[in-house]
CSV table of C-alpha atoms (C1' of nucleotides) in Angstrom, one decimal:
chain,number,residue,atom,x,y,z
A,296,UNK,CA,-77.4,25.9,72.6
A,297,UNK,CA,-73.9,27.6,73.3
A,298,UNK,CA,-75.5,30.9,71.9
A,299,UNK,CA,-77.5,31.3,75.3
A,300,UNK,CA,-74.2,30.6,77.0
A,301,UNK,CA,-72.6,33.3,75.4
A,302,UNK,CA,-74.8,36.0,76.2
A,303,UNK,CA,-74.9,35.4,80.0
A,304,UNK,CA,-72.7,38.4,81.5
A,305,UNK,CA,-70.4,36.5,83.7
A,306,UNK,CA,-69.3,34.5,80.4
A,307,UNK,CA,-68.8,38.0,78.2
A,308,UNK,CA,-65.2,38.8,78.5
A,309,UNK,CA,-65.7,42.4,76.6
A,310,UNK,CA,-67.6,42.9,80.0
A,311,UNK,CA,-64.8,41.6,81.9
A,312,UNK,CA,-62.3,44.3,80.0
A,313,UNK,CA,-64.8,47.0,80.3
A,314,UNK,CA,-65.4,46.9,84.1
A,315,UNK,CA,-61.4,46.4,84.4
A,316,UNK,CA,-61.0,49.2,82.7
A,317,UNK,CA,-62.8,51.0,84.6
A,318,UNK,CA,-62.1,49.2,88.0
A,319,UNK,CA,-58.3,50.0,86.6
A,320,UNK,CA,-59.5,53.6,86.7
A,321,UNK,CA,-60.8,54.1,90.0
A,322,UNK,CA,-57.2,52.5,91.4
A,323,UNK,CA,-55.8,55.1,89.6
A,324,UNK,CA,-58.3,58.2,90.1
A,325,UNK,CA,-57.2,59.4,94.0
A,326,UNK,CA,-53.2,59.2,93.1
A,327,UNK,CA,-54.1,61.2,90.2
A,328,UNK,CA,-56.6,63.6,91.8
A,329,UNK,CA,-53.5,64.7,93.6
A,330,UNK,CA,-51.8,65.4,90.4
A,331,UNK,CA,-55.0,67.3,89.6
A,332,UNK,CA,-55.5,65.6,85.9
A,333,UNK,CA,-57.7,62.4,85.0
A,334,UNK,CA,-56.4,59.5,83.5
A,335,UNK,CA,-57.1,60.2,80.0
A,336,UNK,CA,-54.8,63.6,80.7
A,337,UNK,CA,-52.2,60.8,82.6
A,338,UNK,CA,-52.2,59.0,79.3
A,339,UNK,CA,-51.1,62.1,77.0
A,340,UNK,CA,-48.7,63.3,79.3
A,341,UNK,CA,-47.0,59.8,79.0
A,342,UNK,CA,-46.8,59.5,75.3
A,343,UNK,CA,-45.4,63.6,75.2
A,344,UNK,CA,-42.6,62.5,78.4
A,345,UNK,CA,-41.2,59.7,76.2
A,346,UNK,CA,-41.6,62.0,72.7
A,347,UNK,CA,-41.1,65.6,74.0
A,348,UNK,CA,-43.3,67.4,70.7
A,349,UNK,CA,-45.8,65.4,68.4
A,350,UNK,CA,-48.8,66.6,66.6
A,351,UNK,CA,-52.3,65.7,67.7
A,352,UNK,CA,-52.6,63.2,65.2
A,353,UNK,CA,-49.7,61.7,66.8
A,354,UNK,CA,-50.3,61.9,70.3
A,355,UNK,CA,-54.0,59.9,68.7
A,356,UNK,CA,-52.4,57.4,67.2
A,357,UNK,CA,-50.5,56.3,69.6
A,358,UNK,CA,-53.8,56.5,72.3
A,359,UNK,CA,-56.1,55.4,69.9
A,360,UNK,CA,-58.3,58.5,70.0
A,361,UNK,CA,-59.2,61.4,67.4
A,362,UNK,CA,-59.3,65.1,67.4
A,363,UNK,CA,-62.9,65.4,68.7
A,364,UNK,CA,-61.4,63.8,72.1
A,365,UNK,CA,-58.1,65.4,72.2
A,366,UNK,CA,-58.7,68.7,70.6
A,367,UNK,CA,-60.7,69.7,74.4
A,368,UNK,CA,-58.5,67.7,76.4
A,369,UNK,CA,-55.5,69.5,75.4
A,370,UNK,CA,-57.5,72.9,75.9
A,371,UNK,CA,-57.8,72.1,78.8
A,372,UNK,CA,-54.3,71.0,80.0
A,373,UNK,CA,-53.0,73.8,78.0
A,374,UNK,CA,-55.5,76.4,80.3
A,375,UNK,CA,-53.7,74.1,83.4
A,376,UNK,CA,-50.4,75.2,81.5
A,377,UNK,CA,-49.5,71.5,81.6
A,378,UNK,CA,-48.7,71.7,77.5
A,379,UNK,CA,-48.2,74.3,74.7
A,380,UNK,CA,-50.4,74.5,71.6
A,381,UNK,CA,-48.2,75.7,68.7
A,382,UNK,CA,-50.0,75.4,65.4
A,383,UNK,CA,-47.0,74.4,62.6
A,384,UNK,CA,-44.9,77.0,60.4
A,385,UNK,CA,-44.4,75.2,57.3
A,386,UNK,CA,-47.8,73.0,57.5
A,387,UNK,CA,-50.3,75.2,59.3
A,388,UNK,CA,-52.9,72.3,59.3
A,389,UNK,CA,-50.8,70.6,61.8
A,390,UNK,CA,-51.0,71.3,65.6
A,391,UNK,CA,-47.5,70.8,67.4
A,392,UNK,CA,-48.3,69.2,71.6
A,393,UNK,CA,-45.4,70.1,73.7
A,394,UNK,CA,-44.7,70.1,77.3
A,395,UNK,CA,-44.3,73.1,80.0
A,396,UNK,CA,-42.1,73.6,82.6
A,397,UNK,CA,-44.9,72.1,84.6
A,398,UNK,CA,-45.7,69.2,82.2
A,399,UNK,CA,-42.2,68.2,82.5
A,400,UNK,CA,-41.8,68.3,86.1
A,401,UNK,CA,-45.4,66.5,86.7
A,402,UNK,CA,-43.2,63.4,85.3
A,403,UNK,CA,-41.2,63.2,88.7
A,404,UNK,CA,-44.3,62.9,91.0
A,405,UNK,CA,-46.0,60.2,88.4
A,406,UNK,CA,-42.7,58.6,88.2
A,407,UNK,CA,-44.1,56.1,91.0
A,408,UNK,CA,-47.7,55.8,90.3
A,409,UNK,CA,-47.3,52.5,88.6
A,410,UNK,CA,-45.4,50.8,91.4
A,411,UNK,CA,-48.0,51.9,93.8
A,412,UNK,CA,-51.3,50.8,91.4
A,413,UNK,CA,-49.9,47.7,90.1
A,414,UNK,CA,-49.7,45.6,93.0
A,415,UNK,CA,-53.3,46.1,93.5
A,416,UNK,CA,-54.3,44.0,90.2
A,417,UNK,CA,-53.1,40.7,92.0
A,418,UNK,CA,-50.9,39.6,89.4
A,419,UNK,CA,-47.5,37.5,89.5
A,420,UNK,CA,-44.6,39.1,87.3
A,421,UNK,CA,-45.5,36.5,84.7
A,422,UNK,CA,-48.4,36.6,84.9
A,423,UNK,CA,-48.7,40.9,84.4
A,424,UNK,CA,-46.5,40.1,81.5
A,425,UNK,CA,-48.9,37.4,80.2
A,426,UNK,CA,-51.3,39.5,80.1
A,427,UNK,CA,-49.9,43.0,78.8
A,428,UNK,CA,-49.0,40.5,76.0
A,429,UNK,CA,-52.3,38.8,75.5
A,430,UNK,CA,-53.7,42.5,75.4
A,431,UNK,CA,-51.5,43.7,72.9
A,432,UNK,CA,-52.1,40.9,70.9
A,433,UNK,CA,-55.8,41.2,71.1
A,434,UNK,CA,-55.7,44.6,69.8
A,435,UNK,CA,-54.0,44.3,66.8
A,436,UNK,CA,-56.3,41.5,65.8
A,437,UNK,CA,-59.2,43.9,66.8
A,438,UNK,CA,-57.0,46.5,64.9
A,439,UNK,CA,-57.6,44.5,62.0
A,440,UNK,CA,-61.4,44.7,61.8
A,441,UNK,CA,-61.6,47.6,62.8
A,442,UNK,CA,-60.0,50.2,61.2
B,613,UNK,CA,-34.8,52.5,87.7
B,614,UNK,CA,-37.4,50.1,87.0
B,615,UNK,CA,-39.9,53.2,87.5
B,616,UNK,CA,-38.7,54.5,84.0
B,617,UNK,CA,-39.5,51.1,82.3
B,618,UNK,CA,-43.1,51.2,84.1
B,619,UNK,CA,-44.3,54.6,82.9
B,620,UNK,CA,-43.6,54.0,79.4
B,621,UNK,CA,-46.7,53.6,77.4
B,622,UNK,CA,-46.4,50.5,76.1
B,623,UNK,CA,-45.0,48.5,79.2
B,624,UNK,CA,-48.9,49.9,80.8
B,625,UNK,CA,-51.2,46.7,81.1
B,626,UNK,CA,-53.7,49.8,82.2
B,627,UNK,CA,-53.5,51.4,78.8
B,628,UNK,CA,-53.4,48.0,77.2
B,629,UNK,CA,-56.9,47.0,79.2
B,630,UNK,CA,-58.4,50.6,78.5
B,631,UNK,CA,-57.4,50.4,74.5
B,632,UNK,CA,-58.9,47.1,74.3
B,633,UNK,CA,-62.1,47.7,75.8
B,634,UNK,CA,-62.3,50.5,73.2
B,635,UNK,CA,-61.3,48.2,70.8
B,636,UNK,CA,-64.5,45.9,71.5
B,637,UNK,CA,-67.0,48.4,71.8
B,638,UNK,CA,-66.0,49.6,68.4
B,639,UNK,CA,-66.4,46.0,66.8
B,640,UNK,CA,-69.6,45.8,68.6
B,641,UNK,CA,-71.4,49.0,67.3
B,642,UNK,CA,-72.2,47.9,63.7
B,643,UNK,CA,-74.1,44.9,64.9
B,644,UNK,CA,-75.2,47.2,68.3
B,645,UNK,CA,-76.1,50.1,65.4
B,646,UNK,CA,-78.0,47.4,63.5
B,647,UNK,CA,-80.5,46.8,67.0
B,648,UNK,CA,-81.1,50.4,67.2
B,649,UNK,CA,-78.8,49.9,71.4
B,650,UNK,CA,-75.4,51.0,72.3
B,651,UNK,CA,-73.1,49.0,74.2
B,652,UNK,CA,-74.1,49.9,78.0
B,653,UNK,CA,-77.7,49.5,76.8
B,654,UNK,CA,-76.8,46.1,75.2
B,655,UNK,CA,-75.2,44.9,78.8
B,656,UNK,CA,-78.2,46.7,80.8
B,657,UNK,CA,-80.2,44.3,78.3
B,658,UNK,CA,-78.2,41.6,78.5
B,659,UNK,CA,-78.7,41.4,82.8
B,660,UNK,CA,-82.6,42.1,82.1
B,661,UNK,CA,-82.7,39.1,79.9
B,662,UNK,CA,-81.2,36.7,82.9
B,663,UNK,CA,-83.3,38.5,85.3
B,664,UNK,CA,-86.5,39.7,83.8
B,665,UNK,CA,-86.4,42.4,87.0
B,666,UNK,CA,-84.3,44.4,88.6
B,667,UNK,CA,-83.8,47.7,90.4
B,668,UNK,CA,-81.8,50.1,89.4
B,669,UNK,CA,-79.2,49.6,92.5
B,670,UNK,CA,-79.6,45.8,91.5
B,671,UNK,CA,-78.4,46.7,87.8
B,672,UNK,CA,-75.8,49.1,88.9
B,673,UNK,CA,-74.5,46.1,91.7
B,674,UNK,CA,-74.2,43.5,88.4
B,675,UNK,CA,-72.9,46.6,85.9
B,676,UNK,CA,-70.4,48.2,88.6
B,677,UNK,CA,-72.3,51.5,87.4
B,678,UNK,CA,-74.4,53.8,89.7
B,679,UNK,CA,-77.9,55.6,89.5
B,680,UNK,CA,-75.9,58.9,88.0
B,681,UNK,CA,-75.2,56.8,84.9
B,682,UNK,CA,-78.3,54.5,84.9
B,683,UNK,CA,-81.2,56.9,85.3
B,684,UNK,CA,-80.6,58.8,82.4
B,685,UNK,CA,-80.0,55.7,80.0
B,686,UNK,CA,-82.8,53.8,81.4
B,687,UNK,CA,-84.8,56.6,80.8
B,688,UNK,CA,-83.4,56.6,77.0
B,689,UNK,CA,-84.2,53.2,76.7
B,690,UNK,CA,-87.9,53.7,78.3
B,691,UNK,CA,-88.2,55.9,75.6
B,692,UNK,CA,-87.3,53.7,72.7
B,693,UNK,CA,-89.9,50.9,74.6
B,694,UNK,CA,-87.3,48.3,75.4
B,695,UNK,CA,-88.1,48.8,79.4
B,696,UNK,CA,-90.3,50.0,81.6
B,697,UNK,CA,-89.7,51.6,84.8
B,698,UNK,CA,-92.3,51.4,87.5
B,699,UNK,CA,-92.0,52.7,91.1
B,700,UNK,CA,-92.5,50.6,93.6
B,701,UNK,CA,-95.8,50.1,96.2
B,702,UNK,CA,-94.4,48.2,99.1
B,703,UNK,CA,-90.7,50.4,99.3
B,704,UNK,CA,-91.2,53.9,96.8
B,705,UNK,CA,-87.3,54.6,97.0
B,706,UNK,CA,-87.4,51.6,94.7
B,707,UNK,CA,-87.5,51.9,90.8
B,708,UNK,CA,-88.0,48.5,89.1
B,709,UNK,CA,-86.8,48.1,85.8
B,710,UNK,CA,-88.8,45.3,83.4
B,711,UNK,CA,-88.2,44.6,79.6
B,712,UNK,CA,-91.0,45.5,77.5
B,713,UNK,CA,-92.3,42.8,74.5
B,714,UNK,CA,-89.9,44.8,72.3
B,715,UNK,CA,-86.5,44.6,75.0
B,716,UNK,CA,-87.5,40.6,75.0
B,717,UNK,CA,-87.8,40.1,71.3
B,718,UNK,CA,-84.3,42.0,71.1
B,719,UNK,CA,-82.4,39.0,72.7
B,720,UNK,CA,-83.4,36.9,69.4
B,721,UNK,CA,-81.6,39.6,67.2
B,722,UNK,CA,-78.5,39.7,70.0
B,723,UNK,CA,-78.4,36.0,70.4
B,724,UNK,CA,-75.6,35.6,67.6
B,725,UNK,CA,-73.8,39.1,68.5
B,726,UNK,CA,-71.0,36.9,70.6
B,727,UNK,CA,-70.8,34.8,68.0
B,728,UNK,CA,-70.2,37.0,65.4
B,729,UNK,CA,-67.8,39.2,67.1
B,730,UNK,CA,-65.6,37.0,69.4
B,731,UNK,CA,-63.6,35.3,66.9
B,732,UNK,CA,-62.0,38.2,65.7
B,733,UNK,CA,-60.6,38.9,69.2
B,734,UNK,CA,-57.8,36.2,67.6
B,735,UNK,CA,-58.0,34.1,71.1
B,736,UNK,CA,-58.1,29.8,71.1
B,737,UNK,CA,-61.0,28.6,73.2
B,738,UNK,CA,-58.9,28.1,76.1
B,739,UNK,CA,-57.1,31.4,75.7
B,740,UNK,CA,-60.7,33.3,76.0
B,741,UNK,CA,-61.9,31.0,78.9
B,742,UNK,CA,-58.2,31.5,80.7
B,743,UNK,CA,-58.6,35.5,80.2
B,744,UNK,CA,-61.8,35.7,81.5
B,745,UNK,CA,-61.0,34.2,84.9
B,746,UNK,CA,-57.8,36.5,85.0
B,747,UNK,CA,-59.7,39.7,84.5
B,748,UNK,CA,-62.7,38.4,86.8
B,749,UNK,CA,-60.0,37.7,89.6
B,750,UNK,CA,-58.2,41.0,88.7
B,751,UNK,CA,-61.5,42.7,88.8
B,752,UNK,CA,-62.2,41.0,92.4
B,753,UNK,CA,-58.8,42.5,93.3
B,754,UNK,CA,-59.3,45.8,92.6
B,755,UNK,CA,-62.6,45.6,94.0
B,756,UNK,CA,-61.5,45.0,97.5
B,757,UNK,CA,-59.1,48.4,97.4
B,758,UNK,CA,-61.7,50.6,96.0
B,759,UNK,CA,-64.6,49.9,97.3
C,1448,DG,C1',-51.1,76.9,37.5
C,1449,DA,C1',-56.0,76.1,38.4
C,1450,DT,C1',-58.8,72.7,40.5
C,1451,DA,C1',-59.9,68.3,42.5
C,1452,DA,C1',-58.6,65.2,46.2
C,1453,DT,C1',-56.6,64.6,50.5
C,1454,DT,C1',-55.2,65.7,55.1
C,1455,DA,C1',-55.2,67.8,60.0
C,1456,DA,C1',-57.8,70.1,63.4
C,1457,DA,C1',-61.8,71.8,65.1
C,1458,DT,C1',-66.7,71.8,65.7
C,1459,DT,C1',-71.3,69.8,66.7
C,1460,DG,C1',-74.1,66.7,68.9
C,1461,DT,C1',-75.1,62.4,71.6
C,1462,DG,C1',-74.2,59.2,75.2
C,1463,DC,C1',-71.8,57.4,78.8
C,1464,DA,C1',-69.0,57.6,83.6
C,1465,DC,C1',-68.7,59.4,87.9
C,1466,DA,C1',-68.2,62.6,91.9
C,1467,DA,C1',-71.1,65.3,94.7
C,1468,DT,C1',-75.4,66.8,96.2
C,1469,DT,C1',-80.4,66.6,96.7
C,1470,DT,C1',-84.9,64.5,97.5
C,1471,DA,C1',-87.8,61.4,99.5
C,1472,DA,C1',-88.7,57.1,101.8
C,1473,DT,C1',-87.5,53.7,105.2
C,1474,DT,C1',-85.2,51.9,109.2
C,1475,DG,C1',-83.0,52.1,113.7
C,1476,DC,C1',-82.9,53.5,118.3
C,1477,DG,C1',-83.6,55.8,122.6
D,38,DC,C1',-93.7,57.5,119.4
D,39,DG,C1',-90.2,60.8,117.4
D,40,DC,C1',-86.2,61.8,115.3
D,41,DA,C1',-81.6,60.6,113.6
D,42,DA,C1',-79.3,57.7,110.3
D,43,DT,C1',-79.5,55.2,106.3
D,44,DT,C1',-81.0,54.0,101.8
D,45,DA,C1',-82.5,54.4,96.6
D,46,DA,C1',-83.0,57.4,92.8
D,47,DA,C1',-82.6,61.5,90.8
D,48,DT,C1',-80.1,65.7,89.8
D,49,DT,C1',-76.1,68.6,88.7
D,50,DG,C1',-71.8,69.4,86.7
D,51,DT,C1',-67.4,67.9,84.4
D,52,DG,C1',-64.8,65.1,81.3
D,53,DC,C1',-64.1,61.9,78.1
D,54,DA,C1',-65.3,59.0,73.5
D,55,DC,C1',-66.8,59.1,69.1
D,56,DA,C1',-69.6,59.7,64.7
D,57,DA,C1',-70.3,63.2,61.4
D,58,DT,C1',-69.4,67.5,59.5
D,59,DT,C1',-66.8,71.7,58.7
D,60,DT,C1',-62.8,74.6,57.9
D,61,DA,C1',-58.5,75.4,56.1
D,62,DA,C1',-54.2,74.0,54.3
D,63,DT,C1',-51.5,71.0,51.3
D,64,DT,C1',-50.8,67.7,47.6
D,65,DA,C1',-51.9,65.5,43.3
D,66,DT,C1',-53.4,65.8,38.6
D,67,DC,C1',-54.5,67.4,34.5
DNA sequence: GATAATTAAATTGTGCACAATTTAATTGCG
DNA sequence: CGCAATTAAATTGTGCACAATTTAATTATC
């Protein structure tokens, strides 16, 4: 039947995602090794250079992650002294991300890391578009289920 | 510039492709949760039911993953009898890995998973079959600059 | 205004993912 | 043959990712 089809790996396009994910990662790794953070770190940084100060419920909505990731990921770029931990005045449960001196200026040498990765996916314009569309698309109906 | 535009979160196809993997795993692991496997385990499975036996290196080629990540979960999964790992006679650098009765009964219970899960990525039939070859082509791109 | 329900982070514990190194076996080569 | 180079797994160490629980603060309700 089509079942057996289905569960042949080169037909599973979850595996596709994954291992293009990760594939998308590795691109990524040796620019950002030079940065000295990973790409989760890369990812945070970009949310809190377009939003200056957000909470860490926030900064995981937006990345689709929780406190048990971010809470130790932000320790540690706060002990790199890329971001500031300042837990809030008038609601203490909430914990206000905001850049350094350093985390701001980090933005200038990242500024071209796109331009230099994205060639290497092998895309058109279009079809990079296409795609970032397809992908967005896909998650919300994910999204759905979900959550 | 057009640099601005790229490092915005959501004009990142990368973030897009690393969300949406997430995305799938975490539709996945009630039915995964269900089989007692987690998502690697399921695709370790999944290339042990085309193959019946492998080495490791021979997973890890079809995976992208290496011995670092596979020794430790094949050892999980040796626990839980749904492989067995035998050493072999002729070259004893090699580890082969073999489904048990229990890892070949599994693929009954898994036989639907697709089934039940790809519809709510909220793709057409052509859609899913014109994604797949995208990211299988982007994947072969990004193969040939980091490896 | 006390208390129950909710909310935001942090904590705990498990399982990848991967770089770097180690160990042991095999192959290549002079 | 003998030894250097290569290969396959395993090991070590770091950093996510996430479920489940805990802690502490805030809000809702009676």
């Amino acid at each position: 039947m089509e079942s057996e089809q289905f569960l042949k790996l080169d037909n599973q396009l979850c595996f596709a995602i994954y291992a293009c994910s990760r594939e998308i990662t590795r691109l990524y790794r040796p620019f950002l090794d030079e940065l000295g953070i990973t790409y989760p770190q890369f990812l945070t940084l970009t949310v809190l250079w377009e939003h200056k100060r957000l909470t860490v419920k926030e900064i995981g909505e937006r990345l689709f992650l929780d406190s048990g990731t971010l809470t130790p990921m932000l320790k540690r770029m706060e002990a790199m002294e890329l971001v500031k931990r300042v837990r809030g005045t008038e609601d203490e449960r909430k914990v206000y991300i905001a850049l350094t001196e350093r985390g701001e200026q980090l933005r200038e040498d990242a500024l071209n890391l796109p331009e230099k990765c994205i060639p290497h996916f092998g895309l058109t314009k279009d079809e990079y578009s296409g795609l970032l569309n397809q992908m967005n698309q896909m998650i919300e109906s994910l999204q759905k289920v979900t959550r």
